[in-house]
């Protein structure tokens, strides 16, 4: 049995009707949202630490300069992305519900939606230079023992795979941003009761 969720009902009807929600329901929704953002960011920080560790280790042990440079660039991109994640997509104290809970929750939703919409710029793009140097460096290194067609096809397959992953990440974030848009619209049509 599912609970009655006025925001979900509003999304389904999409008629712009006014719904009511208690302050305790909104507080629970806001707290859950903030917890999800904190958990997501923690996972992202751990993933960035793993990327820095792996590519930092590769930069240290691989003797090929182009691979070494690409690995360092990828590790630096992960650090930059972590900083950006904290800057643009963390739980902001400005969104803390000391004043009007509905306004604070709306600001938090808008902040996350805007971060998701711009993920290509601050999350994906910083990886591109390092990935190109790394993939091309790997191809050049293996190219000494392989025919040129094999080097080119391997590079294209690698770049195609990376591009597909990037496109998937972008699409998932765009979907999440649209979902937040619907929640913002629904929140704008909710009357908060005590």
PDB file of C-alpha atoms in Angstrom:
ATOM      1  CA  UNK A   1       0.000   0.000   0.000  1.00  0.00           C
ATOM      2  CA  UNK A   2       1.412   3.382  -0.929  1.00  0.00           C
ATOM      3  CA  UNK A   3       1.137   6.531   1.140  1.00  0.00           C
ATOM      4  CA  UNK A   4      -0.771   9.522  -0.156  1.00  0.00           C
ATOM      5  CA  UNK A   5       1.788  11.954  -1.593  1.00  0.00           C
ATOM      6  CA  UNK A   6       0.279  15.274  -2.655  1.00  0.00           C
ATOM      7  CA  UNK A   7       3.331  16.249  -4.734  1.00  0.00           C
ATOM      8  CA  UNK A   8       3.260  12.971  -6.628  1.00  0.00           C
ATOM      9  CA  UNK A   9      -0.503  13.369  -7.181  1.00  0.00           C
ATOM     10  CA  UNK A  10       0.115  16.872  -8.536  1.00  0.00           C
ATOM     11  CA  UNK A  11       2.819  15.596 -10.910  1.00  0.00           C
ATOM     12  CA  UNK A  12       0.461  12.903 -12.171  1.00  0.00           C
ATOM     13  CA  UNK A  13      -2.448  15.262 -12.733  1.00  0.00           C
ATOM     14  CA  UNK A  14      -0.335  18.159 -14.046  1.00  0.00           C
ATOM     15  CA  UNK A  15      -3.349  20.435 -13.804  1.00  0.00           C
ATOM     16  CA  UNK A  16      -1.769  23.045 -11.563  1.00  0.00           C
ATOM     17  CA  UNK A  17      -4.325  22.427  -8.805  1.00  0.00           C
ATOM     18  CA  UNK A  18      -3.542  23.551  -5.292  1.00  0.00           C
ATOM     19  CA  UNK A  19      -2.809  20.836  -2.767  1.00  0.00           C
ATOM     20  CA  UNK A  20      -2.206  21.055   0.928  1.00  0.00           C
ATOM     21  CA  UNK A  21       0.711  19.628   2.828  1.00  0.00           C
ATOM     22  CA  UNK A  22       1.457  19.832   6.499  1.00  0.00           C
ATOM     23  CA  UNK A  23       4.602  21.513   7.729  1.00  0.00           C
ATOM     24  CA  UNK A  24       5.718  18.166   9.179  1.00  0.00           C
ATOM     25  CA  UNK A  25       5.311  16.457   5.779  1.00  0.00           C
ATOM     26  CA  UNK A  26       7.325  19.211   4.110  1.00  0.00           C
ATOM     27  CA  UNK A  27       9.950  19.053   6.843  1.00  0.00           C
ATOM     28  CA  UNK A  28      10.295  15.283   6.369  1.00  0.00           C
ATOM     29  CA  UNK A  29      10.504  15.698   2.587  1.00  0.00           C
ATOM     30  CA  UNK A  30      13.144  18.418   2.932  1.00  0.00           C
ATOM     31  CA  UNK A  31      15.180  16.382   5.425  1.00  0.00           C
ATOM     32  CA  UNK A  32      15.065  13.312   3.196  1.00  0.00           C
ATOM     33  CA  UNK A  33      16.152  15.357   0.176  1.00  0.00           C
ATOM     34  CA  UNK A  34      19.066  16.914   2.091  1.00  0.00           C
ATOM     35  CA  UNK A  35      20.147  13.455   3.314  1.00  0.00           C
ATOM     36  CA  UNK A  36      20.082  12.078  -0.250  1.00  0.00           C
ATOM     37  CA  UNK A  37      22.247  14.962  -1.481  1.00  0.00           C
ATOM     38  CA  UNK A  38      24.761  14.453   1.341  1.00  0.00           C
ATOM     39  CA  UNK A  39      24.913  10.690   0.631  1.00  0.00           C
ATOM     40  CA  UNK A  40      25.311  11.276  -3.132  1.00  0.00           C
ATOM     41  CA  UNK A  41      28.107  13.756  -2.556  1.00  0.00           C
ATOM     42  CA  UNK A  42      29.902  11.404  -0.157  1.00  0.00           C
ATOM     43  CA  UNK A  43      29.803   8.675  -2.811  1.00  0.00           C
ATOM     44  CA  UNK A  44      31.137  11.145  -5.393  1.00  0.00           C
ATOM     45  CA  UNK A  45      33.980  12.198  -3.067  1.00  0.00           C
ATOM     46  CA  UNK A  46      34.909   8.550  -2.455  1.00  0.00           C
ATOM     47  CA  UNK A  47      34.838   7.858  -6.210  1.00  0.00           C
ATOM     48  CA  UNK A  48      37.068  10.896  -6.802  1.00  0.00           C
ATOM     49  CA  UNK A  49      39.502   9.652  -4.150  1.00  0.00           C
ATOM     50  CA  UNK A  50      39.589   6.281  -5.937  1.00  0.00           C
ATOM     51  CA  UNK A  51      40.245   7.985  -9.301  1.00  0.00           C
ATOM     52  CA  UNK A  52      43.010  10.110  -7.765  1.00  0.00           C
ATOM     53  CA  UNK A  53      44.537   7.019  -6.148  1.00  0.00           C
ATOM     54  CA  UNK A  54      44.439   4.838  -9.268  1.00  0.00           C
ATOM     55  CA  UNK A  55      45.609   7.448 -11.757  1.00  0.00           C
ATOM     56  CA  UNK A  56      48.121   8.919  -9.300  1.00  0.00           C
ATOM     57  CA  UNK A  57      49.591   5.438  -8.860  1.00  0.00           C
ATOM     58  CA  UNK A  58      49.670   4.984 -12.652  1.00  0.00           C
ATOM     59  CA  UNK A  59      51.425   8.340 -13.064  1.00  0.00           C
ATOM     60  CA  UNK A  60      54.007   7.156 -10.577  1.00  0.00           C
ATOM     61  CA  UNK A  61      54.727   3.694 -12.011  1.00  0.00           C
ATOM     62  CA  UNK A  62      54.152   4.013 -15.779  1.00  0.00           C
ATOM     63  CA  UNK A  63      57.351   5.177 -17.494  1.00  0.00           C
ATOM     64  CA  UNK A  64      55.653   6.549 -20.626  1.00  0.00           C
ATOM     65  CA  UNK A  65      55.500  10.377 -20.431  1.00  0.00           C
ATOM     66  CA  UNK A  66      52.216  10.810 -22.358  1.00  0.00           C
ATOM     67  CA  UNK A  67      50.436   8.210 -20.224  1.00  0.00           C
ATOM     68  CA  UNK A  68      51.946   9.733 -17.093  1.00  0.00           C
ATOM     69  CA  UNK A  69      50.745  13.220 -18.106  1.00  0.00           C
ATOM     70  CA  UNK A  70      47.259  11.934 -18.983  1.00  0.00           C
ATOM     71  CA  UNK A  71      47.005  10.117 -15.648  1.00  0.00           C
ATOM     72  CA  UNK A  72      48.019  13.254 -13.734  1.00  0.00           C
ATOM     73  CA  UNK A  73      45.477  15.303 -15.713  1.00  0.00           C
ATOM     74  CA  UNK A  74      42.717  12.819 -14.899  1.00  0.00           C
ATOM     75  CA  UNK A  75      43.633  12.835 -11.192  1.00  0.00           C
ATOM     76  CA  UNK A  76      43.656  16.644 -11.195  1.00  0.00           C
ATOM     77  CA  UNK A  77      40.261  16.678 -12.908  1.00  0.00           C
ATOM     78  CA  UNK A  78      38.848  14.466 -10.140  1.00  0.00           C
ATOM     79  CA  UNK A  79      40.129  16.906  -7.502  1.00  0.00           C
ATOM     80  CA  UNK A  80      38.671  19.866  -9.424  1.00  0.00           C
ATOM     81  CA  UNK A  81      35.325  18.097  -9.816  1.00  0.00           C
ATOM     82  CA  UNK A  82      35.199  17.391  -6.077  1.00  0.00           C
ATOM     83  CA  UNK A  83      35.762  21.057  -5.384  1.00  0.00           C
ATOM     84  CA  UNK A  84      33.056  22.001  -7.890  1.00  0.00           C
ATOM     85  CA  UNK A  85      30.653  19.433  -6.437  1.00  0.00           C
ATOM     86  CA  UNK A  86      31.132  21.006  -3.029  1.00  0.00           C
ATOM     87  CA  UNK A  87      30.708  24.494  -4.484  1.00  0.00           C
ATOM     88  CA  UNK A  88      27.665  23.998  -6.725  1.00  0.00           C
ATOM     89  CA  UNK A  89      25.874  20.886  -5.477  1.00  0.00           C
ATOM     90  CA  UNK A  90      26.400  20.521  -1.750  1.00  0.00           C
ATOM     91  CA  UNK A  91      23.714  21.026   0.847  1.00  0.00           C
ATOM     92  CA  UNK A  92      23.860  24.752   1.406  1.00  0.00           C
ATOM     93  CA  UNK A  93      23.309  26.283   4.800  1.00  0.00           C
ATOM     94  CA  UNK A  94      21.474  29.040   2.897  1.00  0.00           C
ATOM     95  CA  UNK A  95      18.844  26.389   2.250  1.00  0.00           C
ATOM     96  CA  UNK A  96      18.518  25.551   5.937  1.00  0.00           C
ATOM     97  CA  UNK A  97      14.913  25.818   7.066  1.00  0.00           C
ATOM     98  CA  UNK A  98      15.317  28.429   9.803  1.00  0.00           C
ATOM     99  CA  UNK A  99      12.972  30.836   8.072  1.00  0.00           C
ATOM    100  CA  UNK A 100      10.233  29.664   5.703  1.00  0.00           C
ATOM    101  CA  UNK A 101      10.653  25.939   5.172  1.00  0.00           C
ATOM    102  CA  UNK A 102       8.924  25.938   1.778  1.00  0.00           C
ATOM    103  CA  UNK A 103      11.223  28.682   0.447  1.00  0.00           C
ATOM    104  CA  UNK A 104      14.316  26.978   1.837  1.00  0.00           C
ATOM    105  CA  UNK A 105      13.323  23.616   0.345  1.00  0.00           C
ATOM    106  CA  UNK A 106      12.555  25.266  -2.998  1.00  0.00           C
ATOM    107  CA  UNK A 107      15.999  26.940  -3.002  1.00  0.00           C
ATOM    108  CA  UNK A 108      17.624  23.552  -2.319  1.00  0.00           C
ATOM    109  CA  UNK A 109      15.680  21.956  -5.193  1.00  0.00           C
ATOM    110  CA  UNK A 110      16.616  24.771  -7.580  1.00  0.00           C
ATOM    111  CA  UNK A 111      20.285  24.598  -6.538  1.00  0.00           C
ATOM    112  CA  UNK A 112      20.443  20.865  -7.257  1.00  0.00           C
ATOM    113  CA  UNK A 113      18.495  21.181 -10.512  1.00  0.00           C
ATOM    114  CA  UNK A 114      20.849  23.889 -11.763  1.00  0.00           C
ATOM    115  CA  UNK A 115      23.882  21.797 -10.786  1.00  0.00           C
ATOM    116  CA  UNK A 116      22.478  18.802 -12.683  1.00  0.00           C
ATOM    117  CA  UNK A 117      21.718  20.886 -15.758  1.00  0.00           C
ATOM    118  CA  UNK A 118      25.301  22.157 -15.919  1.00  0.00           C
ATOM    119  CA  UNK A 119      26.984  18.820 -15.143  1.00  0.00           C
ATOM    120  CA  UNK A 120      28.511  18.683 -18.629  1.00  0.00           C
ATOM    121  CA  UNK A 121      30.490  21.840 -17.887  1.00  0.00           C
ATOM    122  CA  UNK A 122      31.820  21.236 -14.362  1.00  0.00           C
ATOM    123  CA  UNK A 123      31.719  17.424 -14.113  1.00  0.00           C
ATOM    124  CA  UNK A 124      32.345  15.915 -17.552  1.00  0.00           C
ATOM    125  CA  UNK A 125      34.361  18.509 -19.454  1.00  0.00           C
ATOM    126  CA  UNK A 126      37.288  18.593 -16.971  1.00  0.00           C
ATOM    127  CA  UNK A 127      37.964  14.899 -17.677  1.00  0.00           C
ATOM    128  CA  UNK A 128      38.173  15.323 -21.461  1.00  0.00           C
ATOM    129  CA  UNK A 129      41.757  16.636 -21.852  1.00  0.00           C
ATOM    130  CA  UNK A 130      43.243  14.005 -19.540  1.00  0.00           C
ATOM    131  CA  UNK A 131      41.257  11.198 -21.152  1.00  0.00           C
ATOM    132  CA  UNK A 132      42.391  12.260 -24.625  1.00  0.00           C
ATOM    133  CA  UNK A 133      46.061  12.442 -23.596  1.00  0.00           C
ATOM    134  CA  UNK A 134      45.797   9.138 -21.721  1.00  0.00           C
ATOM    135  CA  UNK A 135      44.026   7.232 -24.539  1.00  0.00           C
ATOM    136  CA  UNK A 136      46.238   8.669 -27.282  1.00  0.00           C
ATOM    137  CA  UNK A 137      49.357   8.087 -25.166  1.00  0.00           C
ATOM    138  CA  UNK A 138      48.353   4.478 -24.639  1.00  0.00           C
ATOM    139  CA  UNK A 139      47.666   4.090 -28.363  1.00  0.00           C
ATOM    140  CA  UNK A 140      51.018   5.571 -29.352  1.00  0.00           C
ATOM    141  CA  UNK A 141      52.834   3.337 -26.872  1.00  0.00           C
ATOM    142  CA  UNK A 142      51.128   0.178 -28.148  1.00  0.00           C
ATOM    143  CA  UNK A 143      51.460   1.476 -31.727  1.00  0.00           C
ATOM    144  CA  UNK A 144      55.123   0.536 -31.754  1.00  0.00           C
ATOM    145  CA  UNK A 145      54.131  -3.124 -31.838  1.00  0.00           C
ATOM    146  CA  UNK A 146      50.789  -2.943 -33.657  1.00  0.00           C
ATOM    147  CA  UNK A 147      49.844  -1.948 -37.209  1.00  0.00           C
ATOM    148  CA  UNK A 148      48.455   1.585 -37.608  1.00  0.00           C
ATOM    149  CA  UNK A 149      44.905   0.361 -38.336  1.00  0.00           C
ATOM    150  CA  UNK A 150      44.882  -1.495 -35.012  1.00  0.00           C
ATOM    151  CA  UNK A 151      46.120   1.581 -33.153  1.00  0.00           C
ATOM    152  CA  UNK A 152      43.489   3.811 -34.754  1.00  0.00           C
ATOM    153  CA  UNK A 153      40.644   1.346 -34.213  1.00  0.00           C
ATOM    154  CA  UNK A 154      41.673   0.778 -30.583  1.00  0.00           C
ATOM    155  CA  UNK A 155      41.789   4.535 -29.997  1.00  0.00           C
ATOM    156  CA  UNK A 156      38.387   5.017 -31.603  1.00  0.00           C
ATOM    157  CA  UNK A 157      36.846   2.198 -29.581  1.00  0.00           C
ATOM    158  CA  UNK A 158      38.316   3.621 -26.363  1.00  0.00           C
ATOM    159  CA  UNK A 159      37.140   7.147 -27.156  1.00  0.00           C
ATOM    160  CA  UNK A 160      33.731   5.801 -28.203  1.00  0.00           C
ATOM    161  CA  UNK A 161      33.381   3.957 -24.904  1.00  0.00           C
ATOM    162  CA  UNK A 162      34.350   7.048 -22.905  1.00  0.00           C
ATOM    163  CA  UNK A 163      31.936   9.150 -24.992  1.00  0.00           C
ATOM    164  CA  UNK A 164      29.116   6.674 -24.363  1.00  0.00           C
ATOM    165  CA  UNK A 165      29.765   6.761 -20.622  1.00  0.00           C
ATOM    166  CA  UNK A 166      29.817  10.572 -20.668  1.00  0.00           C
ATOM    167  CA  UNK A 167      26.571  10.655 -22.678  1.00  0.00           C
ATOM    168  CA  UNK A 168      24.972   8.274 -20.174  1.00  0.00           C
ATOM    169  CA  UNK A 169      26.062  10.405 -17.221  1.00  0.00           C
ATOM    170  CA  UNK A 170      24.766  13.538 -18.941  1.00  0.00           C
ATOM    171  CA  UNK A 171      21.420  11.857 -19.787  1.00  0.00           C
ATOM    172  CA  UNK A 172      20.909  10.593 -16.225  1.00  0.00           C
ATOM    173  CA  UNK A 173      21.609  14.053 -14.834  1.00  0.00           C
ATOM    174  CA  UNK A 174      19.293  15.701 -17.381  1.00  0.00           C
ATOM    175  CA  UNK A 175      16.544  13.249 -16.369  1.00  0.00           C
ATOM    176  CA  UNK A 176      17.109  14.031 -12.681  1.00  0.00           C
ATOM    177  CA  UNK A 177      17.000  17.785 -13.439  1.00  0.00           C
ATOM    178  CA  UNK A 178      13.623  17.376 -15.192  1.00  0.00           C
ATOM    179  CA  UNK A 179      12.355  15.425 -12.195  1.00  0.00           C
ATOM    180  CA  UNK A 180      13.444  18.243  -9.878  1.00  0.00           C
ATOM    181  CA  UNK A 181      11.732  20.735 -12.202  1.00  0.00           C
ATOM    182  CA  UNK A 182       8.469  18.855 -11.738  1.00  0.00           C
ATOM    183  CA  UNK A 183       8.950  18.819  -7.977  1.00  0.00           C
ATOM    184  CA  UNK A 184       9.627  22.579  -7.947  1.00  0.00           C
ATOM    185  CA  UNK A 185       6.462  23.188  -9.961  1.00  0.00           C
ATOM    186  CA  UNK A 186       4.480  20.946  -7.632  1.00  0.00           C
ATOM    187  CA  UNK A 187       5.891  22.698  -4.560  1.00  0.00           C
ATOM    188  CA  UNK A 188       4.833  26.036  -6.035  1.00  0.00           C
ATOM    189  CA  UNK A 189       1.270  24.706  -6.107  1.00  0.00           C
ATOM    190  CA  UNK A 190       1.184  23.351  -2.558  1.00  0.00           C
ATOM    191  CA  UNK A 191      -0.396  25.205   0.318  1.00  0.00           C
ATOM    192  CA  UNK A 192       1.451  24.547   3.555  1.00  0.00           C
ATOM    193  CA  UNK A 193      -0.725  24.082   6.620  1.00  0.00           C
ATOM    194  CA  UNK A 194       0.339  23.933  10.248  1.00  0.00           C
TER     195      UNK A 194
END
